[in-house]
């Protein structure tokens, strides 16, 4: 026998079903709003990271913008900084010192970093190569001969070579060709002049780096 419903029960059932459908639809709309808000937050966060950071892909040699550590970015030799030894140690061991003053936001320093890396390749074991960020120097020049700040003259890049006795034998400002610094170091180590030795030629490795080869 089929159940019998009164006329007042049927509208009540339909009303409850309608309320359930409306509630479910409202829940779906709310979920969609939450998801949309979350996606918007993630998108804004990623955009902020992209605009405020400077990835190496956008690094360039031709401006004075800070891109990061120039010896890692442009010379491919992040091991150069910070220097592994101090001048006091070099003087005690009677080892020549090559000071290179630079800043990470100087186009000249960026381009010269490649030359400094080449110097390490040829003289890294015989001399102590010390790239010095001028931002790390005290405001006033140091009176001590064993402090890099004693030799800084307010220009970047600046290259200073001290021989085994601690005497300054080379002091030049600006971008200097490898060969000019090489000539000075050949005299320090009593090596044959370039014209009497194997000639070194520049070989392009990539758009940023150039190596010397025979």
PDB file of C-alpha atoms in Angstrom:
ATOM      1  CA  UNK A   1       0.000   0.000   0.000  1.00  0.00           C
ATOM      2  CA  UNK A   2       1.434   3.405  -1.011  1.00  0.00           C
ATOM      3  CA  UNK A   3       2.042   5.925   1.754  1.00  0.00           C
ATOM      4  CA  UNK A   4      -0.351   8.746   1.845  1.00  0.00           C
ATOM      5  CA  UNK A   5       0.786  12.365   2.348  1.00  0.00           C
ATOM      6  CA  UNK A   6      -1.367  15.151   3.451  1.00  0.00           C
ATOM      7  CA  UNK A   7      -1.600  18.337   1.391  1.00  0.00           C
ATOM      8  CA  UNK A   8       0.354  20.291   4.034  1.00  0.00           C
ATOM      9  CA  UNK A   9       3.328  17.876   4.073  1.00  0.00           C
ATOM     10  CA  UNK A  10       4.146  18.058   0.328  1.00  0.00           C
ATOM     11  CA  UNK A  11       4.938  21.837   0.165  1.00  0.00           C
ATOM     12  CA  UNK A  12       7.107  21.491   3.280  1.00  0.00           C
ATOM     13  CA  UNK A  13       9.259  18.808   1.643  1.00  0.00           C
ATOM     14  CA  UNK A  14       9.649  20.842  -1.552  1.00  0.00           C
ATOM     15  CA  UNK A  15      10.594  23.905   0.516  1.00  0.00           C
ATOM     16  CA  UNK A  16      13.308  22.030   2.412  1.00  0.00           C
ATOM     17  CA  UNK A  17      14.755  20.665  -0.848  1.00  0.00           C
ATOM     18  CA  UNK A  18      14.799  24.133  -2.337  1.00  0.00           C
ATOM     19  CA  UNK A  19      16.617  25.488   0.723  1.00  0.00           C
ATOM     20  CA  UNK A  20      19.240  22.750   0.448  1.00  0.00           C
ATOM     21  CA  UNK A  21      19.830  23.588  -3.233  1.00  0.00           C
ATOM     22  CA  UNK A  22      20.164  27.299  -2.459  1.00  0.00           C
ATOM     23  CA  UNK A  23      22.582  26.584   0.402  1.00  0.00           C
ATOM     24  CA  UNK A  24      24.749  24.358  -1.812  1.00  0.00           C
ATOM     25  CA  UNK A  25      24.841  26.986  -4.556  1.00  0.00           C
ATOM     26  CA  UNK A  26      25.852  29.654  -2.040  1.00  0.00           C
ATOM     27  CA  UNK A  27      28.648  27.411  -0.767  1.00  0.00           C
ATOM     28  CA  UNK A  28      29.980  26.874  -4.285  1.00  0.00           C
ATOM     29  CA  UNK A  29      29.980  30.626  -4.959  1.00  0.00           C
ATOM     30  CA  UNK A  30      31.808  31.230  -1.672  1.00  0.00           C
ATOM     31  CA  UNK A  31      34.422  28.581  -2.542  1.00  0.00           C
ATOM     32  CA  UNK A  32      34.948  30.172  -5.940  1.00  0.00           C
ATOM     33  CA  UNK A  33      35.493  33.573  -4.312  1.00  0.00           C
ATOM     34  CA  UNK A  34      38.057  32.113  -1.890  1.00  0.00           C
ATOM     35  CA  UNK A  35      39.936  30.408  -4.724  1.00  0.00           C
ATOM     36  CA  UNK A  36      39.903  33.574  -6.825  1.00  0.00           C
ATOM     37  CA  UNK A  37      41.232  35.631  -3.918  1.00  0.00           C
ATOM     38  CA  UNK A  38      43.982  33.075  -3.275  1.00  0.00           C
ATOM     39  CA  UNK A  39      45.051  33.064  -6.936  1.00  0.00           C
ATOM     40  CA  UNK A  40      45.096  36.855  -6.970  1.00  0.00           C
ATOM     41  CA  UNK A  41      47.298  36.909  -3.865  1.00  0.00           C
ATOM     42  CA  UNK A  42      49.762  34.431  -5.385  1.00  0.00           C
ATOM     43  CA  UNK A  43      49.860  36.392  -8.665  1.00  0.00           C
ATOM     44  CA  UNK A  44      50.568  39.668  -6.871  1.00  0.00           C
ATOM     45  CA  UNK A  45      53.297  38.049  -4.759  1.00  0.00           C
ATOM     46  CA  UNK A  46      55.043  36.600  -7.826  1.00  0.00           C
ATOM     47  CA  UNK A  47      54.809  39.923  -9.648  1.00  0.00           C
ATOM     48  CA  UNK A  48      56.361  41.707  -6.665  1.00  0.00           C
ATOM     49  CA  UNK A  49      59.250  39.235  -6.570  1.00  0.00           C
ATOM     50  CA  UNK A  50      59.891  39.595 -10.309  1.00  0.00           C
ATOM     51  CA  UNK A  51      59.872  43.396 -10.233  1.00  0.00           C
ATOM     52  CA  UNK A  52      61.924  43.844  -7.052  1.00  0.00           C
ATOM     53  CA  UNK A  53      64.608  41.245  -7.748  1.00  0.00           C
ATOM     54  CA  UNK A  54      67.297  41.424 -10.443  1.00  0.00           C
ATOM     55  CA  UNK A  55      67.997  37.984 -11.828  1.00  0.00           C
ATOM     56  CA  UNK A  56      71.411  37.388 -13.500  1.00  0.00           C
ATOM     57  CA  UNK A  57      69.656  37.073 -16.876  1.00  0.00           C
ATOM     58  CA  UNK A  58      69.138  40.850 -16.853  1.00  0.00           C
ATOM     59  CA  UNK A  59      72.679  41.659 -15.722  1.00  0.00           C
ATOM     60  CA  UNK A  60      74.623  43.914 -18.064  1.00  0.00           C
ATOM     61  CA  UNK A  61      78.167  45.207 -18.358  1.00  0.00           C
ATOM     62  CA  UNK A  62      77.193  48.575 -19.751  1.00  0.00           C
ATOM     63  CA  UNK A  63      75.554  50.363 -16.820  1.00  0.00           C
ATOM     64  CA  UNK A  64      76.230  51.365 -13.231  1.00  0.00           C
ATOM     65  CA  UNK A  65      73.401  49.283 -11.827  1.00  0.00           C
ATOM     66  CA  UNK A  66      73.940  46.842  -8.974  1.00  0.00           C
ATOM     67  CA  UNK A  67      73.362  43.316 -10.287  1.00  0.00           C
ATOM     68  CA  UNK A  68      75.133  41.316  -7.581  1.00  0.00           C
ATOM     69  CA  UNK A  69      78.728  40.248  -6.978  1.00  0.00           C
ATOM     70  CA  UNK A  70      80.511  41.223 -10.190  1.00  0.00           C
ATOM     71  CA  UNK A  71      83.234  38.563  -9.912  1.00  0.00           C
ATOM     72  CA  UNK A  72      80.621  35.807  -9.837  1.00  0.00           C
ATOM     73  CA  UNK A  73      78.378  37.378 -12.497  1.00  0.00           C
ATOM     74  CA  UNK A  74      80.845  38.701 -15.062  1.00  0.00           C
ATOM     75  CA  UNK A  75      84.197  37.046 -14.372  1.00  0.00           C
ATOM     76  CA  UNK A  76      82.738  33.641 -13.514  1.00  0.00           C
ATOM     77  CA  UNK A  77      85.087  33.577 -10.527  1.00  0.00           C
ATOM     78  CA  UNK A  78      83.266  34.184  -7.265  1.00  0.00           C
ATOM     79  CA  UNK A  79      86.187  32.686  -5.329  1.00  0.00           C
ATOM     80  CA  UNK A  80      88.101  35.951  -5.739  1.00  0.00           C
ATOM     81  CA  UNK A  81      85.978  37.714  -3.121  1.00  0.00           C
ATOM     82  CA  UNK A  82      86.441  38.175  -0.317  1.00  0.00           C
ATOM     83  CA  UNK A  83      90.265  37.799  -0.392  1.00  0.00           C
ATOM     84  CA  UNK A  84      91.536  34.652   1.292  1.00  0.00           C
ATOM     85  CA  UNK A  85      94.579  36.317   2.883  1.00  0.00           C
ATOM     86  CA  UNK A  86      95.487  39.639   4.510  1.00  0.00           C
ATOM     87  CA  UNK A  87      98.287  41.971   3.533  1.00  0.00           C
ATOM     88  CA  UNK A  88     100.068  41.334   6.822  1.00  0.00           C
ATOM     89  CA  UNK A  89     100.349  37.658   5.885  1.00  0.00           C
ATOM     90  CA  UNK A  90     101.609  38.531   2.403  1.00  0.00           C
ATOM     91  CA  UNK A  91     104.302  40.822   3.812  1.00  0.00           C
ATOM     92  CA  UNK A  92     105.430  38.155   6.276  1.00  0.00           C
ATOM     93  CA  UNK A  93     105.783  35.649   3.437  1.00  0.00           C
ATOM     94  CA  UNK A  94     107.393  38.277   1.204  1.00  0.00           C
ATOM     95  CA  UNK A  95     104.763  37.638  -1.447  1.00  0.00           C
ATOM     96  CA  UNK A  96     103.750  40.289  -3.999  1.00  0.00           C
ATOM     97  CA  UNK A  97     100.270  41.779  -3.614  1.00  0.00           C
ATOM     98  CA  UNK A  98      97.851  42.920  -6.313  1.00  0.00           C
ATOM     99  CA  UNK A  99      95.137  45.201  -4.931  1.00  0.00           C
ATOM    100  CA  UNK A 100      92.108  45.912  -7.115  1.00  0.00           C
ATOM    101  CA  UNK A 101      89.643  48.431  -5.719  1.00  0.00           C
ATOM    102  CA  UNK A 102      86.123  48.138  -7.111  1.00  0.00           C
ATOM    103  CA  UNK A 103      82.395  48.600  -6.535  1.00  0.00           C
ATOM    104  CA  UNK A 104      79.640  46.242  -7.641  1.00  0.00           C
ATOM    105  CA  UNK A 105      77.646  49.089  -9.225  1.00  0.00           C
ATOM    106  CA  UNK A 106      80.368  50.431 -11.533  1.00  0.00           C
ATOM    107  CA  UNK A 107      80.391  49.560 -15.232  1.00  0.00           C
ATOM    108  CA  UNK A 108      84.171  49.971 -15.353  1.00  0.00           C
ATOM    109  CA  UNK A 109      84.580  47.627 -12.392  1.00  0.00           C
ATOM    110  CA  UNK A 110      82.256  45.102 -14.034  1.00  0.00           C
ATOM    111  CA  UNK A 111      84.257  45.038 -17.246  1.00  0.00           C
ATOM    112  CA  UNK A 112      87.614  45.038 -15.468  1.00  0.00           C
ATOM    113  CA  UNK A 113      86.576  42.039 -13.338  1.00  0.00           C
ATOM    114  CA  UNK A 114      87.277  39.838 -16.369  1.00  0.00           C
ATOM    115  CA  UNK A 115      90.889  41.070 -16.504  1.00  0.00           C
ATOM    116  CA  UNK A 116      91.294  40.473 -12.762  1.00  0.00           C
ATOM    117  CA  UNK A 117      90.126  36.887 -13.208  1.00  0.00           C
ATOM    118  CA  UNK A 118      92.721  36.416 -15.956  1.00  0.00           C
ATOM    119  CA  UNK A 119      95.419  37.741 -13.641  1.00  0.00           C
ATOM    120  CA  UNK A 120      94.504  35.104 -11.084  1.00  0.00           C
ATOM    121  CA  UNK A 121      94.817  32.411 -13.722  1.00  0.00           C
ATOM    122  CA  UNK A 122      98.433  33.319 -14.472  1.00  0.00           C
ATOM    123  CA  UNK A 123      99.661  34.769 -11.185  1.00  0.00           C
ATOM    124  CA  UNK A 124      97.260  33.411  -8.572  1.00  0.00           C
ATOM    125  CA  UNK A 125      99.857  31.134  -6.965  1.00  0.00           C
ATOM    126  CA  UNK A 126     102.827  33.480  -7.163  1.00  0.00           C
ATOM    127  CA  UNK A 127     101.069  36.646  -5.935  1.00  0.00           C
ATOM    128  CA  UNK A 128      98.195  37.427  -3.584  1.00  0.00           C
ATOM    129  CA  UNK A 129      95.387  38.899  -5.664  1.00  0.00           C
ATOM    130  CA  UNK A 130      93.014  40.978  -3.520  1.00  0.00           C
ATOM    131  CA  UNK A 131      89.893  42.566  -5.026  1.00  0.00           C
ATOM    132  CA  UNK A 132      88.734  45.095  -2.407  1.00  0.00           C
ATOM    133  CA  UNK A 133      85.228  46.540  -2.366  1.00  0.00           C
ATOM    134  CA  UNK A 134      85.589  50.209  -1.470  1.00  0.00           C
ATOM    135  CA  UNK A 135      82.334  49.952   0.476  1.00  0.00           C
ATOM    136  CA  UNK A 136      84.245  47.867   3.023  1.00  0.00           C
ATOM    137  CA  UNK A 137      86.925  50.515   3.563  1.00  0.00           C
ATOM    138  CA  UNK A 138      86.848  52.989   6.488  1.00  0.00           C
ATOM    139  CA  UNK A 139      85.889  56.585   5.622  1.00  0.00           C
ATOM    140  CA  UNK A 140      89.422  57.870   6.206  1.00  0.00           C
ATOM    141  CA  UNK A 141      92.577  56.405   4.613  1.00  0.00           C
ATOM    142  CA  UNK A 142      94.475  54.086   6.925  1.00  0.00           C
ATOM    143  CA  UNK A 143      97.990  55.159   7.958  1.00  0.00           C
ATOM    144  CA  UNK A 144      99.067  51.504   8.134  1.00  0.00           C
ATOM    145  CA  UNK A 145     100.953  50.099   5.158  1.00  0.00           C
ATOM    146  CA  UNK A 146      99.392  46.705   5.842  1.00  0.00           C
ATOM    147  CA  UNK A 147      95.839  48.005   5.302  1.00  0.00           C
ATOM    148  CA  UNK A 148      94.343  48.162   1.773  1.00  0.00           C
ATOM    149  CA  UNK A 149      92.701  51.499   2.584  1.00  0.00           C
ATOM    150  CA  UNK A 150      96.152  53.097   2.773  1.00  0.00           C
ATOM    151  CA  UNK A 151      96.513  52.745  -1.004  1.00  0.00           C
ATOM    152  CA  UNK A 152      93.023  53.705  -2.150  1.00  0.00           C
ATOM    153  CA  UNK A 153      92.831  57.033  -4.022  1.00  0.00           C
ATOM    154  CA  UNK A 154      89.096  57.448  -4.472  1.00  0.00           C
ATOM    155  CA  UNK A 155      88.698  55.907  -7.908  1.00  0.00           C
ATOM    156  CA  UNK A 156      87.407  52.572  -9.237  1.00  0.00           C
ATOM    157  CA  UNK A 157      88.749  50.454 -10.573  1.00  0.00           C
ATOM    158  CA  UNK A 158      92.239  51.091  -9.212  1.00  0.00           C
ATOM    159  CA  UNK A 159      95.070  48.556  -9.458  1.00  0.00           C
ATOM    160  CA  UNK A 160      98.056  48.628  -7.112  1.00  0.00           C
ATOM    161  CA  UNK A 161     100.947  46.159  -7.224  1.00  0.00           C
ATOM    162  CA  UNK A 162     103.375  45.800  -4.318  1.00  0.00           C
ATOM    163  CA  UNK A 163     106.525  43.753  -4.788  1.00  0.00           C
ATOM    164  CA  UNK A 164     108.102  41.214  -2.404  1.00  0.00           C
ATOM    165  CA  UNK A 165     109.491  44.023  -0.217  1.00  0.00           C
ATOM    166  CA  UNK A 166     106.128  45.799   0.077  1.00  0.00           C
ATOM    167  CA  UNK A 167     107.106  48.603  -2.300  1.00  0.00           C
ATOM    168  CA  UNK A 168     104.458  50.013  -4.651  1.00  0.00           C
ATOM    169  CA  UNK A 169     105.691  49.323  -8.196  1.00  0.00           C
ATOM    170  CA  UNK A 170     102.447  49.884 -10.077  1.00  0.00           C
ATOM    171  CA  UNK A 171      99.469  52.168  -9.426  1.00  0.00           C
ATOM    172  CA  UNK A 172      96.948  52.811 -12.183  1.00  0.00           C
ATOM    173  CA  UNK A 173      93.309  53.880 -12.295  1.00  0.00           C
ATOM    174  CA  UNK A 174      90.573  52.824 -14.698  1.00  0.00           C
ATOM    175  CA  UNK A 175      90.305  49.830 -16.978  1.00  0.00           C
ATOM    176  CA  UNK A 176      93.762  48.568 -17.823  1.00  0.00           C
ATOM    177  CA  UNK A 177      94.585  45.978 -20.491  1.00  0.00           C
ATOM    178  CA  UNK A 178      95.777  42.641 -19.170  1.00  0.00           C
ATOM    179  CA  UNK A 179      99.062  43.136 -20.988  1.00  0.00           C
ATOM    180  CA  UNK A 180      99.880  46.323 -19.052  1.00  0.00           C
ATOM    181  CA  UNK A 181      99.464  44.642 -15.678  1.00  0.00           C
ATOM    182  CA  UNK A 182     101.248  41.566 -17.006  1.00  0.00           C
ATOM    183  CA  UNK A 183     104.269  43.697 -17.951  1.00  0.00           C
ATOM    184  CA  UNK A 184     104.451  45.061 -14.404  1.00  0.00           C
ATOM    185  CA  UNK A 185     104.203  41.591 -12.864  1.00  0.00           C
ATOM    186  CA  UNK A 186     106.837  40.227 -15.243  1.00  0.00           C
ATOM    187  CA  UNK A 187     109.251  42.798 -13.816  1.00  0.00           C
ATOM    188  CA  UNK A 188     108.303  41.852 -10.248  1.00  0.00           C
ATOM    189  CA  UNK A 189     109.042  38.172 -10.919  1.00  0.00           C
ATOM    190  CA  UNK A 190     111.986  38.863 -13.233  1.00  0.00           C
ATOM    191  CA  UNK A 191     110.316  37.112 -16.156  1.00  0.00           C
ATOM    192  CA  UNK A 192     111.164  37.490 -19.819  1.00  0.00           C
ATOM    193  CA  UNK A 193     109.528  40.445 -21.570  1.00  0.00           C
ATOM    194  CA  UNK A 194     106.483  39.573 -23.637  1.00  0.00           C
ATOM    195  CA  UNK A 195     108.315  40.076 -26.935  1.00  0.00           C
ATOM    196  CA  UNK A 196     110.802  37.376 -25.898  1.00  0.00           C
ATOM    197  CA  UNK A 197     108.230  34.851 -24.684  1.00  0.00           C
ATOM    198  CA  UNK A 198     105.240  32.990 -26.055  1.00  0.00           C
ATOM    199  CA  UNK A 199     102.624  35.459 -27.221  1.00  0.00           C
ATOM    200  CA  UNK A 200      99.233  35.313 -25.555  1.00  0.00           C
ATOM    201  CA  UNK A 201      96.195  36.024 -27.667  1.00  0.00           C
ATOM    202  CA  UNK A 202      92.644  36.793 -26.617  1.00  0.00           C
ATOM    203  CA  UNK A 203      90.086  34.073 -27.280  1.00  0.00           C
ATOM    204  CA  UNK A 204      86.361  34.772 -26.920  1.00  0.00           C
ATOM    205  CA  UNK A 205      84.716  32.244 -24.592  1.00  0.00           C
ATOM    206  CA  UNK A 206      81.270  33.817 -24.504  1.00  0.00           C
ATOM    207  CA  UNK A 207      79.740  37.284 -24.740  1.00  0.00           C
ATOM    208  CA  UNK A 208      81.085  38.258 -21.318  1.00  0.00           C
ATOM    209  CA  UNK A 209      84.356  36.360 -20.883  1.00  0.00           C
ATOM    210  CA  UNK A 210      87.548  36.452 -22.866  1.00  0.00           C
ATOM    211  CA  UNK A 211      90.461  34.160 -22.099  1.00  0.00           C
ATOM    212  CA  UNK A 212      94.108  34.324 -23.080  1.00  0.00           C
ATOM    213  CA  UNK A 213      95.551  31.496 -25.092  1.00  0.00           C
ATOM    214  CA  UNK A 214      98.757  30.789 -26.932  1.00  0.00           C
TER     215      UNK A 214
END
